[in-house]
Coordinates of C-alpha atoms in Angstrom, one line a residue:
Chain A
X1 CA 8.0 7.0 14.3
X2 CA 8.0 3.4 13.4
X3 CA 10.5 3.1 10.1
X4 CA 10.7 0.0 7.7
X5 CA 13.6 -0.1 5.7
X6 CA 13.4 -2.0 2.5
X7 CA 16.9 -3.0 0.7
X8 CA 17.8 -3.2 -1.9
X9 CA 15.9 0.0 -3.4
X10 CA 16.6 -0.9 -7.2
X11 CA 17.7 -3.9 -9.0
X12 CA 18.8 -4.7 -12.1
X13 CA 19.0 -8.9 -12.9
X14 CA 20.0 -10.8 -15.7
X15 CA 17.3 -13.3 -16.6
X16 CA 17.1 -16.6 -15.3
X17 CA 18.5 -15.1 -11.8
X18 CA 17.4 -15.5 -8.2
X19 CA 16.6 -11.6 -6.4
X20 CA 16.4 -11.3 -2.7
X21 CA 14.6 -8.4 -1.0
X22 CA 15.0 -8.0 2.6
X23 CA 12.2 -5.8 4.6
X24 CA 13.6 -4.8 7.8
X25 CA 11.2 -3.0 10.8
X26 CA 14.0 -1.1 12.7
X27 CA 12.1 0.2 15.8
X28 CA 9.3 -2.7 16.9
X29 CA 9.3 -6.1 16.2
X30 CA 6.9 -6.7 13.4
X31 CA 4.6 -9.9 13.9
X32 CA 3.1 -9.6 10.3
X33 CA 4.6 -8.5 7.4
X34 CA 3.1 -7.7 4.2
X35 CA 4.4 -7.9 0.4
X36 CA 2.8 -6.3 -2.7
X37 CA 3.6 -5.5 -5.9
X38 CA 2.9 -2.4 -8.0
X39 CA 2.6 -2.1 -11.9
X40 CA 2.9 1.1 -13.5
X41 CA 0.5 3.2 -13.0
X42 CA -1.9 0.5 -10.9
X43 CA -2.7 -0.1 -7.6
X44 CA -1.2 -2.7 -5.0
X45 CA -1.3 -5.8 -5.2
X46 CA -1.1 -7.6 -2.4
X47 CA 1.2 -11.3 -3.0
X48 CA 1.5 -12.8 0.5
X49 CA 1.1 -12.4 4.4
X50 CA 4.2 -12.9 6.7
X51 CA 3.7 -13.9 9.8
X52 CA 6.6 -14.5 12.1
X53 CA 7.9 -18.1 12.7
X54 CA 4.7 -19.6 10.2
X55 CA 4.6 -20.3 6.5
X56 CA 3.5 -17.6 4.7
X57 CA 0.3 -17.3 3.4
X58 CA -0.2 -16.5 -0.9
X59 CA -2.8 -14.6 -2.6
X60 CA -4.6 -16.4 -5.3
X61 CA -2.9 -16.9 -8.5
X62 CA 0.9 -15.7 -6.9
X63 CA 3.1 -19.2 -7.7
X64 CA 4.6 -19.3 -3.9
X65 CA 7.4 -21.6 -5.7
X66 CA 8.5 -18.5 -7.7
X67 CA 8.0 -15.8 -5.0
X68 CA 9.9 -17.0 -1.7
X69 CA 9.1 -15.2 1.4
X70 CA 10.6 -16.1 4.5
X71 CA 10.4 -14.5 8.4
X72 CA 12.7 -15.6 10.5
X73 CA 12.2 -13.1 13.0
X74 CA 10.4 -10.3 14.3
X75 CA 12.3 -7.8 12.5
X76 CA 13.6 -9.3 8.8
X77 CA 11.1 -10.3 6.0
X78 CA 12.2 -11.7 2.6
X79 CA 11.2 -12.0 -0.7
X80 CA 12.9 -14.5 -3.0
X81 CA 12.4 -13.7 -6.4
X82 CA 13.6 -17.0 -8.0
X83 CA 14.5 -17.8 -11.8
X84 CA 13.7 -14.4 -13.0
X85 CA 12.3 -13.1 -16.0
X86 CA 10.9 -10.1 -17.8
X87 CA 7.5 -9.8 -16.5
X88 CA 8.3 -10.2 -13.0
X89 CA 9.9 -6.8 -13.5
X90 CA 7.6 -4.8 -10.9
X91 CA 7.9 -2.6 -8.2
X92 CA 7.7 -4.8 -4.9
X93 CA 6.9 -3.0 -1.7
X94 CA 6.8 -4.5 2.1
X95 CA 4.2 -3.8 4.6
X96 CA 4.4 -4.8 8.6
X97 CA 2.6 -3.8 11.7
X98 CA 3.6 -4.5 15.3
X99 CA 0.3 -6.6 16.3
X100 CA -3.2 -7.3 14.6
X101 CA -4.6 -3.7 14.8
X102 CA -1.4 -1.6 14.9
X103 CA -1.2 0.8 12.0
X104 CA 0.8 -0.5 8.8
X105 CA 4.4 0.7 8.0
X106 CA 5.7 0.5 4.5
X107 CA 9.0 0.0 2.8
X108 CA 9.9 2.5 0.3
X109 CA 9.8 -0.3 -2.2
X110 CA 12.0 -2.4 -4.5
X111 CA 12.0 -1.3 -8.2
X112 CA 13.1 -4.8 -10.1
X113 CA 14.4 -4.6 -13.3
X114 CA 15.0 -8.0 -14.9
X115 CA 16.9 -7.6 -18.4
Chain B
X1 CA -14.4 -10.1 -2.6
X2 CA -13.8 -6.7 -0.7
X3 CA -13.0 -4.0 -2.8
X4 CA -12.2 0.0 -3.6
X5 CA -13.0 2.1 -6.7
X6 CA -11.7 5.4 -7.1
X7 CA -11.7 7.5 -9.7
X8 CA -9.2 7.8 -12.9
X9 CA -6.5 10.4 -12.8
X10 CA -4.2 12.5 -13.5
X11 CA -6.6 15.4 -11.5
X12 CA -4.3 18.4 -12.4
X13 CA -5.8 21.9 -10.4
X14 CA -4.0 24.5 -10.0
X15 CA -2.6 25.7 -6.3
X16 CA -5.3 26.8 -4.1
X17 CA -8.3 25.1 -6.2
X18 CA -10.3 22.4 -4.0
X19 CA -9.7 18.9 -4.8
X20 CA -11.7 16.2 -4.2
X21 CA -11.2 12.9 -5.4
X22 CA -13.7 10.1 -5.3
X23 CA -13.6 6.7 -3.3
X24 CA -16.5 4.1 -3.0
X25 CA -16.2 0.7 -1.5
X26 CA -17.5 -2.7 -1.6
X27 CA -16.8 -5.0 1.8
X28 CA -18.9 -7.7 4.0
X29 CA -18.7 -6.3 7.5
X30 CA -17.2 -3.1 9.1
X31 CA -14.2 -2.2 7.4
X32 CA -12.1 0.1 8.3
X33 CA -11.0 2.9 5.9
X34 CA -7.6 4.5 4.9
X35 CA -6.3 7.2 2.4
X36 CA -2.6 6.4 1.2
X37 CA -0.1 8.9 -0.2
X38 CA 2.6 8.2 -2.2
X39 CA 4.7 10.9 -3.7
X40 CA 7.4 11.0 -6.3
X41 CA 10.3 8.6 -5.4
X42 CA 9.0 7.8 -2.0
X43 CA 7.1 4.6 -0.4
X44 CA 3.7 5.1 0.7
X45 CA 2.5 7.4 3.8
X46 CA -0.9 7.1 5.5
X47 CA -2.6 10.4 4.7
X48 CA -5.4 9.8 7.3
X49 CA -8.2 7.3 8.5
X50 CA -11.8 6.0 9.4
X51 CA -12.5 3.0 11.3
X52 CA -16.2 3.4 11.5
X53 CA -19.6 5.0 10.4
X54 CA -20.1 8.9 10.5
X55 CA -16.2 9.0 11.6
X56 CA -13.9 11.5 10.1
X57 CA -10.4 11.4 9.3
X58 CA -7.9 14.3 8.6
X59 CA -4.5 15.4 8.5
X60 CA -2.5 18.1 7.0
X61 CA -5.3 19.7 5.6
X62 CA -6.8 16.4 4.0
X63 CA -10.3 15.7 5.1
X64 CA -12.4 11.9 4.4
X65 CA -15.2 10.5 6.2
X66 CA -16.9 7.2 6.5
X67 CA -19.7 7.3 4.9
X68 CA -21.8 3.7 5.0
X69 CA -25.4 5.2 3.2
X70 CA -23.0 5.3 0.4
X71 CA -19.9 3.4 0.8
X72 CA -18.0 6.1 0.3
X73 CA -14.9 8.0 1.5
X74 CA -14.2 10.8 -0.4
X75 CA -10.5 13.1 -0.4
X76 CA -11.1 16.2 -0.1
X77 CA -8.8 19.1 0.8
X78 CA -9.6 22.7 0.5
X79 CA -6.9 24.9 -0.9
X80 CA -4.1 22.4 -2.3
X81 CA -0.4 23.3 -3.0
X82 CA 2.3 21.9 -5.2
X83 CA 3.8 20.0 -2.8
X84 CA 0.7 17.7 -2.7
X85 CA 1.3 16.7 -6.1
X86 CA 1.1 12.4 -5.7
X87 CA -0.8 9.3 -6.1
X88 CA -3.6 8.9 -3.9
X89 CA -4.7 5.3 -2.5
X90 CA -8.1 4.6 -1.1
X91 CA -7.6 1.5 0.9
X92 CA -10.1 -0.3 3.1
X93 CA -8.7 -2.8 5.7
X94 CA -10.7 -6.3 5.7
X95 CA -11.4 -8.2 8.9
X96 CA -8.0 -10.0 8.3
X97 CA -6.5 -6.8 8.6
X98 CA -5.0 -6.8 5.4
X99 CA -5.1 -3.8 3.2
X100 CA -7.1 -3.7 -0.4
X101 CA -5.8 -0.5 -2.6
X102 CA -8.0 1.5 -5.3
X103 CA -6.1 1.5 -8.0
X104 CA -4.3 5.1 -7.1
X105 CA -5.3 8.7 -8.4
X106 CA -2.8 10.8 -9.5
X107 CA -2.8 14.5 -8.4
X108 CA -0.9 17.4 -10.7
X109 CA -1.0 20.9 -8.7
X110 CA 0.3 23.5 -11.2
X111 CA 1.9 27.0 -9.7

């Protein structure tokens, strides 16, 4: 079945640093992507939609300056986590489907850690 | 907004006891419904699905169905085992197709 791979799988950052997390659909080319983040023991939140080639679209109250997401192509998402700090540690997991109704894939997540 | 409620956890049960666990939903339009499982270490997994009224989903012994009287969709599996110890996310898809999560309920199945 469909697999989206989401690198790295932790990551520990000093604060202040800039964290890339790549999401990656390895079998069909992924027009929308999908990024959320978790906090213990909540639900998903979702941060911003991908869509290939286009801006990406933010969620209310997610600062798009601090939370880069690029897609470049039909297969690579990215999230920019940029200046760091303490309570952007979160667990940050990727969503992407091949076209408008095709069922949603997820990455195993990102657990950030930013010291 | 659209939105999900489900209930609180940890639900612990021991193996073989039914479990049900309770979803309700808020939406403008047709939604379509999802249940999300997420066990230990691992990404999420769609259990099953509804994508409209009176329609039931089910899957590895898992059973929901879309209620709209009630704007419910209520988990329910019969006889449960350890290895269906996770978190459990009720999700509704809006008519942006993008996916609105219940806050999770944790499952503990005890030998």
């Amino acid at each position: 079945g469909a697999v989206v791979s989401q690198h790295p799988s932790r990551v520990i950052c000093k604060s202040g640093t800039s964290v890339k997390i790549e999401c990656r659909s390895l079998d069909f080319q992924a027009t929308t992507m999908f990024w959320y983040r978790q906090f213990p023991k909540q639900s998903l939140m979702l941060m911003a939609t991908s869509n290939e080639g286009s801006k990406a679209t933010y969620e209310q109250g997610v600062e798009k300056d601090k939370f880069l997401i690029n897609h470049a192509s039909l297969t690579l998402s990215t999230l920019t986590v940029t200046s760091a700090h303490p309570e952007d540690s979160s667990f940050y997991i990727c969503s992407a489907r091949e076209y408008y109704n095709s069922p949603l894939h997820f990455g195993n997540g990102t657990r950030l850690t930013v010291t | 907004g659209d939105s999900v409620t489900q209930m609180e956890g940890p639900v612990t049960l021991s193996e073989e006891a039914f479990l049900t666990i309770n979803c309700t939903y808020t939406a403008t339009g047709y939604p379509s419904l999802f249940w999300y499982v997420q066990y230990p270490g691992e990404g999420l997994q769609l259990l099953l699905k509804a994508t409209k009224a009176d329609d039931k989903g089910s899957n590895k012994g898992f059973e929901a169905t879309y209620r709209k009287e009630t704007t419910s969709f209520h988990l329910e599996k019969g006889s449960v085992q350890v290895s269906d110890s996770a978190v459990y996310f009720c999700a509704l898809s809006d008519s942006w197709g993008k996916l609105q999560f219940g806050a999770g309920t944790q499952v503990v199945v005890t030998p």
